[in-house]
Structures are given as structure tokens and as C-alpha cells.
GROMACS .gro file of C-alpha atoms in nm:
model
  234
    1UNK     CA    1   0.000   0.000   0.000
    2UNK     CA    2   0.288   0.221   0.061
    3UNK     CA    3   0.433   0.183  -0.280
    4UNK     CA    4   0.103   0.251  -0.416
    5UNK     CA    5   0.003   0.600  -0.202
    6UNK     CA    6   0.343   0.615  -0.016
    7UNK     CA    7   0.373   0.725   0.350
    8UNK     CA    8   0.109   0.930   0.460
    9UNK     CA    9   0.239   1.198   0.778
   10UNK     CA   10  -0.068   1.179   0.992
   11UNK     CA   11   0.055   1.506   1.171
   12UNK     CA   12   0.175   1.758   0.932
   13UNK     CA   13  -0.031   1.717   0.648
   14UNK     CA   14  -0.351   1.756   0.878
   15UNK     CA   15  -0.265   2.073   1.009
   16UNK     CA   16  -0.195   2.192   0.683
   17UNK     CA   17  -0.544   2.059   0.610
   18UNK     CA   18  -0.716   2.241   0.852
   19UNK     CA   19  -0.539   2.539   0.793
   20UNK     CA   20  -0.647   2.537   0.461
   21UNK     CA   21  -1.046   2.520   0.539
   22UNK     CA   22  -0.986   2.803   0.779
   23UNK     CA   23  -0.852   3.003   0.499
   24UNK     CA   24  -1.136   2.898   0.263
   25UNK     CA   25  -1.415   2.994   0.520
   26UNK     CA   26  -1.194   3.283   0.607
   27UNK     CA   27  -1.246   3.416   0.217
   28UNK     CA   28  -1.592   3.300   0.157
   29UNK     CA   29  -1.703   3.521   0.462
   30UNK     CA   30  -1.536   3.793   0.275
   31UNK     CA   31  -1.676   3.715  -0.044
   32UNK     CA   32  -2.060   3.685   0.150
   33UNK     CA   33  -1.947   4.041   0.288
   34UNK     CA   34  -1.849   4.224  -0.040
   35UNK     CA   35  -2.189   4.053  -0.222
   36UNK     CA   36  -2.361   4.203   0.114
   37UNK     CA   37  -2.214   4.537   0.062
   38UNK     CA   38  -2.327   4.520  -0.294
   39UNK     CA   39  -2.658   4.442  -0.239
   40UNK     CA   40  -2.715   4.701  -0.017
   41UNK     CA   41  -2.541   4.933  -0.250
   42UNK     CA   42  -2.805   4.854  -0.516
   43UNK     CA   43  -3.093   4.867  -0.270
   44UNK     CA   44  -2.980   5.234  -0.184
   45UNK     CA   45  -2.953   5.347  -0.533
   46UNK     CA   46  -3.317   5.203  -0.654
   47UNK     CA   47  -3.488   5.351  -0.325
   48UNK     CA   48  -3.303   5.687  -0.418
   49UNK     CA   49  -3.460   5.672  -0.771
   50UNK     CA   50  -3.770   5.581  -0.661
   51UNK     CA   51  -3.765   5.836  -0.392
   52UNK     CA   52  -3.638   6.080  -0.687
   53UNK     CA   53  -3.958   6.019  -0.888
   54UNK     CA   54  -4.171   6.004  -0.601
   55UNK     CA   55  -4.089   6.380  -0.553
   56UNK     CA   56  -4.116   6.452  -0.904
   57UNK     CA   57  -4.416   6.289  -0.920
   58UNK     CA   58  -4.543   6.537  -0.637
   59UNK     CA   59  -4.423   6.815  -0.805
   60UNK     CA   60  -4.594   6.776  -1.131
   61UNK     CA   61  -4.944   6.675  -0.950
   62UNK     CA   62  -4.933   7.020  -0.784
   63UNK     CA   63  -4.824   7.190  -1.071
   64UNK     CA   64  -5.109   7.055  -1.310
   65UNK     CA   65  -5.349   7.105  -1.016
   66UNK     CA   66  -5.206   7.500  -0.977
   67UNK     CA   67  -5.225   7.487  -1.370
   68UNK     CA   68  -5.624   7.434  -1.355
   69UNK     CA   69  -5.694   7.622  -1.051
   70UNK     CA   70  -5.540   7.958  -1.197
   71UNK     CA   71  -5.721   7.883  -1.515
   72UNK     CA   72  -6.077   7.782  -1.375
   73UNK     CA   73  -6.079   7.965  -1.027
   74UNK     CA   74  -6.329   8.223  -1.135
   75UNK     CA   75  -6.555   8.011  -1.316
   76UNK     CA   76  -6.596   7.719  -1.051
   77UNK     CA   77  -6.894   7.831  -0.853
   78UNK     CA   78  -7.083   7.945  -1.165
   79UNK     CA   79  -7.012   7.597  -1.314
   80UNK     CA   80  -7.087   7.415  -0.959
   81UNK     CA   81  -6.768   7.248  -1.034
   82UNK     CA   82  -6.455   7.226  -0.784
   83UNK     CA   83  -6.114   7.042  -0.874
   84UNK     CA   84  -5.966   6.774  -0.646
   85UNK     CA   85  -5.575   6.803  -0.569
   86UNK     CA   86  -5.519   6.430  -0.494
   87UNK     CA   87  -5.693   6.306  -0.812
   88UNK     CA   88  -5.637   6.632  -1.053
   89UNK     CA   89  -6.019   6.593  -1.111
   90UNK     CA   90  -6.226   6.863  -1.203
   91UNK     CA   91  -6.539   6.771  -1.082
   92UNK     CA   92  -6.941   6.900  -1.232
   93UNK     CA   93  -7.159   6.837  -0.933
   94UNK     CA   94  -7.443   6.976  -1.005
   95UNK     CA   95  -7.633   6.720  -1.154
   96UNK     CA   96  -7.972   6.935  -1.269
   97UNK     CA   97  -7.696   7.089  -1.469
   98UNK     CA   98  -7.574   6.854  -1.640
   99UNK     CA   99  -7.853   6.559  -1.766
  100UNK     CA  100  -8.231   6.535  -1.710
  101UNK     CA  101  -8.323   6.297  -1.438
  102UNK     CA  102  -8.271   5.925  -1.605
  103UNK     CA  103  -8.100   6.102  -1.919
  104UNK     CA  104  -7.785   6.054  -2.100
  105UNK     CA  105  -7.930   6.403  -2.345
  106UNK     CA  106  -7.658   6.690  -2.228
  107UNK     CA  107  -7.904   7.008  -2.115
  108UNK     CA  108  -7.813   7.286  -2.304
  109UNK     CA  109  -7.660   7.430  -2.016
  110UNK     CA  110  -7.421   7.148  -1.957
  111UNK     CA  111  -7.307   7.199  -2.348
  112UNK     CA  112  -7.210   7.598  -2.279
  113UNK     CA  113  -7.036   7.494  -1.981
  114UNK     CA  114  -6.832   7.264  -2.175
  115UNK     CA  115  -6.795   7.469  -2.485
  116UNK     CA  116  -6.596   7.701  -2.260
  117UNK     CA  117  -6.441   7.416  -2.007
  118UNK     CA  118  -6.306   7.197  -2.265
  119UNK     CA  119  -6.118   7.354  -2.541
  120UNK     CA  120  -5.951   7.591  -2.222
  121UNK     CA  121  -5.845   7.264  -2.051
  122UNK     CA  122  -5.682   7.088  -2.312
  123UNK     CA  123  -5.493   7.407  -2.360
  124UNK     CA  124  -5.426   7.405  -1.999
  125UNK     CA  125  -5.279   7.104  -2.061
  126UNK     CA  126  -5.067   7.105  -2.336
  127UNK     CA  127  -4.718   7.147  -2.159
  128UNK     CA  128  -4.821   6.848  -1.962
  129UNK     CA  129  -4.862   6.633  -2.258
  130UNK     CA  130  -4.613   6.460  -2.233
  131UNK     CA  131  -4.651   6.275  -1.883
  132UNK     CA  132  -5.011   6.274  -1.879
  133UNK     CA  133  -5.113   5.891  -1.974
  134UNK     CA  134  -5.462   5.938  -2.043
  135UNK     CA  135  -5.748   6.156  -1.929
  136UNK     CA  136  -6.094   5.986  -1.822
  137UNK     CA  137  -6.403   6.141  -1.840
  138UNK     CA  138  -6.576   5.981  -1.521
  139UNK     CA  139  -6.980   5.923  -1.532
  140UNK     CA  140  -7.119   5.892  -1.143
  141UNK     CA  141  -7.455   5.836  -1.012
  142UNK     CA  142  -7.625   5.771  -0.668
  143UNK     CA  143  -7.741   5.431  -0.600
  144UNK     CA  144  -8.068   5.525  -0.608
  145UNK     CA  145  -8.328   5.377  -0.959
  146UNK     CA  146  -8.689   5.299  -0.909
  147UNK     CA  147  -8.795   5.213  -0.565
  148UNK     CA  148  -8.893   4.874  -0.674
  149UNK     CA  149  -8.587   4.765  -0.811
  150UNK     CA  150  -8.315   4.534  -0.629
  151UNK     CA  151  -7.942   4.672  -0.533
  152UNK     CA  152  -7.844   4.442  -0.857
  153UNK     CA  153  -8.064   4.590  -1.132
  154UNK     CA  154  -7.987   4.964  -0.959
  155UNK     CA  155  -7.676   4.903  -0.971
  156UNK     CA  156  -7.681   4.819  -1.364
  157UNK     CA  157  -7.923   5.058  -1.435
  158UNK     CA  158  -7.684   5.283  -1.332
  159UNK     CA  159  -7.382   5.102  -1.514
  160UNK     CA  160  -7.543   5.162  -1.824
  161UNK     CA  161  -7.679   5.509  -1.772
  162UNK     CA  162  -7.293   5.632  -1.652
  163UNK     CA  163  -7.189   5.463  -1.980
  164UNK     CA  164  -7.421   5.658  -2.177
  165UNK     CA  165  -7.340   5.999  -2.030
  166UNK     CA  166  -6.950   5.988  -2.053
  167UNK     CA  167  -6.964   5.876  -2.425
  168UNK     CA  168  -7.259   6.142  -2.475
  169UNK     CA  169  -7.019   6.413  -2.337
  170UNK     CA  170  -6.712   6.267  -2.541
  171UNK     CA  171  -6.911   6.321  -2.837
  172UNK     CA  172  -6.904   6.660  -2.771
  173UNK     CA  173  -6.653   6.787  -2.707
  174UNK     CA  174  -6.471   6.590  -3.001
  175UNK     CA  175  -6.694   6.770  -3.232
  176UNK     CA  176  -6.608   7.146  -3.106
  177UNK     CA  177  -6.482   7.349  -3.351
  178UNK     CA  178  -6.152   7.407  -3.171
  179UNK     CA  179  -6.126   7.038  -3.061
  180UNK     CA  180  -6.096   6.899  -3.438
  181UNK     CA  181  -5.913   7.155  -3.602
  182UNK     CA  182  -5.655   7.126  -3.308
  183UNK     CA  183  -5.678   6.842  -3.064
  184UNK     CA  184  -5.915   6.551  -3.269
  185UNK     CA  185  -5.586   6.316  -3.286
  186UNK     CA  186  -5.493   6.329  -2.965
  187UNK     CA  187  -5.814   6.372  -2.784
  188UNK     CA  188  -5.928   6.042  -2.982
  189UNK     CA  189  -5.594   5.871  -2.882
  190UNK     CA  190  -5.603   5.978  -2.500
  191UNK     CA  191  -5.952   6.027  -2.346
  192UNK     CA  192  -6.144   5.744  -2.259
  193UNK     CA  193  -6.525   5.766  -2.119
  194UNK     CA  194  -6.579   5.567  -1.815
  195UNK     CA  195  -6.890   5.476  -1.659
  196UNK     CA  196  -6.875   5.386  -1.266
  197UNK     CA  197  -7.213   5.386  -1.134
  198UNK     CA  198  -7.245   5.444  -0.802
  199UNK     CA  199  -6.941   5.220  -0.739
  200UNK     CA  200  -6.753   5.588  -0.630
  201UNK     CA  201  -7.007   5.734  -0.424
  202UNK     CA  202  -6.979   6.005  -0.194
  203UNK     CA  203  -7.076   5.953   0.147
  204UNK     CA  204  -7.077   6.173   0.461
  205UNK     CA  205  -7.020   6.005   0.816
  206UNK     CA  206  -7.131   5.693   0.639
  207UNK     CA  207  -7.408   5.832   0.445
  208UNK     CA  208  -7.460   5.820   0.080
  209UNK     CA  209  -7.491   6.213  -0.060
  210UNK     CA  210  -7.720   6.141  -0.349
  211UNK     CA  211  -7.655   6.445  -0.493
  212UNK     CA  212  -7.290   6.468  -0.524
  213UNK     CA  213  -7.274   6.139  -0.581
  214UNK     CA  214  -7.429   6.260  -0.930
  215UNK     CA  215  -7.122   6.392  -1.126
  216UNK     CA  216  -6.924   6.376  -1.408
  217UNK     CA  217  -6.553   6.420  -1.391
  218UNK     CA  218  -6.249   6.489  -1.569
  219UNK     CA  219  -5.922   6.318  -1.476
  220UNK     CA  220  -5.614   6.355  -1.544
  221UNK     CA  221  -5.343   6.071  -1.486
  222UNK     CA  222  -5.025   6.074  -1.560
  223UNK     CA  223  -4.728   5.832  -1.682
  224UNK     CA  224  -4.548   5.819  -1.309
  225UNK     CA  225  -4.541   5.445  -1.271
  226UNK     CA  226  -4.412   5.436  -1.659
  227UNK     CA  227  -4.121   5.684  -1.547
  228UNK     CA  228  -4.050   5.470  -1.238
  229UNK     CA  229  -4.006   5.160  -1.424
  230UNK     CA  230  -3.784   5.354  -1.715
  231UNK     CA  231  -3.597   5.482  -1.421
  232UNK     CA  232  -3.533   5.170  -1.207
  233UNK     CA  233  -3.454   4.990  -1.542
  234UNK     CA  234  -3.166   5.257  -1.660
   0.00000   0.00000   0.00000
């Protein structure tokens, strides 16, 4: 056996055997630590960015909202419209203003209104272009129908009648003079009409307002998550 393996030293060649797996753990614990460092390295840079467009983000909310506020200030209460900061809607509650009771027919009022609104707000937001994402042109109602029918066929009674309005006032304003000759494209390409029902209505202590639930809105929301994922991927 010895002139096959030859002499083993049972002494000195395991102490230079353990000294050896003391080295190796010694530089995979460093090698853990720099990957460690690393790691939290990255993790510090993508919360930075995402803290950076977070703050942007903020920024360009409140300077859209200023944007309509300056623009519509005067003409809010006349209108019976207000503008939200946290959603950068501009809300029409007054809903004898707007539709008949059970209608999706604008009143005439409701079309002078946004024959002055409209064409103003797109112009409003023309610098903003390119980080809004879309704008949606909300239809609310109360949950109120007939007092005979169920929650369910209120409900979709509503659906449909939400539906009808927002795609009644689309029509609209896409065939205002200013809108074709200088919007048409992009309006078509960037405002959608959404009906919600009474899905967003607007309560008090727990109590559905009937009347402001009744509104239409216009809402503007922007590419931030787009940005954030551009961002983090750069």
C-alpha cells in the first residue's frame, strides 16, 4: 500500500489541512461580505430613484393642479364644479346641470359649460402632454333607480346610464370646432369615457350624498409608474 500512495504523515499534512479550510471559510465570509455590501449598495440606489420620482411625481401633480386652478378659479362656482388636488379631477356636481333625471341628453346648459371648459383645458394642458397617460371622463350616479328595483338591477341601471353619459359628453366635445381643427388626434388617442355607477359614491359620516354622488368628472393621470419603471430599469 505504501508503494502505491506512499507514507502518509498523519501530523503535518492535517494541520496543513485544517489550515487550509480556515482560509477557505476565512475568504468566503469575505466574499458573502463584499456581495452584502453590494446588495445594499443597489438597494440604496433604486430607493433613491424611486424616492427621486416620487418627488417629481409630487411636483408635477401640484403643478397641473395649480395649472387648472389659476385657469378655472373664477368660473368654478358658476359651473358648480370644484377640482380635487389628490386626483387632478375637475369635478361637475351639479347634476340638474348637467342631464335630465334618467337622461344621458346633455341640457343645453351642460353643453355651454363645456364649450368654454373643454377647449380651455386641453390648452391648460398642453405642456403636460407629455406625462399625462390618459385623461378619463368619469360618469357617477347615486345608488338610487326605481324604488322597486333590487341593489343588482340599480346598480346596472346605473352602469349603463354612466356609460351613456361619458360617451354622450365625449361626443361633444370631439366635435367642437376648436377640438378637431386642433386636438381631434390626440383627444381620440387619449380620453377614454368611463362609466362607474355608483361604485364611487360620496358619502358623509357613512351616508350616501345622493346628490354629489351625481357627477361627471375629468381626470387627469399621468405616466409616473411608466417613469419609475424607465428609471429603475436605466
Amino acid at each position: 500500500m505504501e508503494k502505491l500512495f506512499g507514507k502518509t504523515n498523519s501530523t503535518g499534512d492535517s494541520g496543513e489541512h485544517w489550515m487550509s479550510v480556515s482560509d477557505l471559510m476565512a475568504g468566503l465570509m469575505m466574499v458573502f461580505l463584499f456581495i452584502s455590501v453590494a446588495l445594499m449598495r443597489d438597494a440604496v440606489v433604486e430607493r433613491d430613484k424611486i424616492k427621486e420620482v416620487a418627488e417629481t411625481y409630487q411636483k408635477t401633480q401640484q403643478a397641473i393642479y395649480i395649472s387648472l386652478l389659476e385657469e378655472f378659479a373664477k368660473d368654478l362656482d358658476k359651473w358648480g364644479a370644484e377640482i380635487d388636488r389628490n386626483t387632478l379631477s375637475v369635478n361637475f356636481t351639479a347634476p340638474d346641470v348637467l342631464f335630465a333625471n334618467g337622461e344621458a341628453r346633455l341640457t343645453r346648459k351642460f353643453q355651454t359649460i363645456l364649450n368654454d371648459f373643454f377647449p380651455r383645458y386641453l390648452q391648460v394642458l398642453e405642456q403636460y402632454k407629455p406625462i399625462i397617460q390618459e385623461i378619463k371622463i368619469e360618469g357617477h350616479t347615486s345608488s338610487r333607480w326605481s324604488q322597486d328595483s333590487s341593489d343588482y338591477e340599480a346598480y346596472f341601471n346605473n352602469m349603463s346610464l354612466s356609460q351613456s353619459r361619458t360617451r354622450a359628453v365625449l361626443g361633444y366635445v370631439m366635435q367642437l370646432e376648436q377640438v378637431r381643427m386642433e386636438h381631434y388626434r390626440w383627444v381620440k388617442n387619449n380620453v377614454a369615457a368611463v362609466g362607474y355607477a355608483s361604485s364611487k359614491a360620496v358619502s358623509n359620516d357613512g351616508v350616501e350624498d345622493e346628490e354629489r354622488s351625481r357627477r361627471v368628472s375629468f381626470r387627469v393621470i399621468t405616466n409616473a409608474e411608466e417613469q419609475i419603471l424607465k428609471i429603475l430599469g436605466s
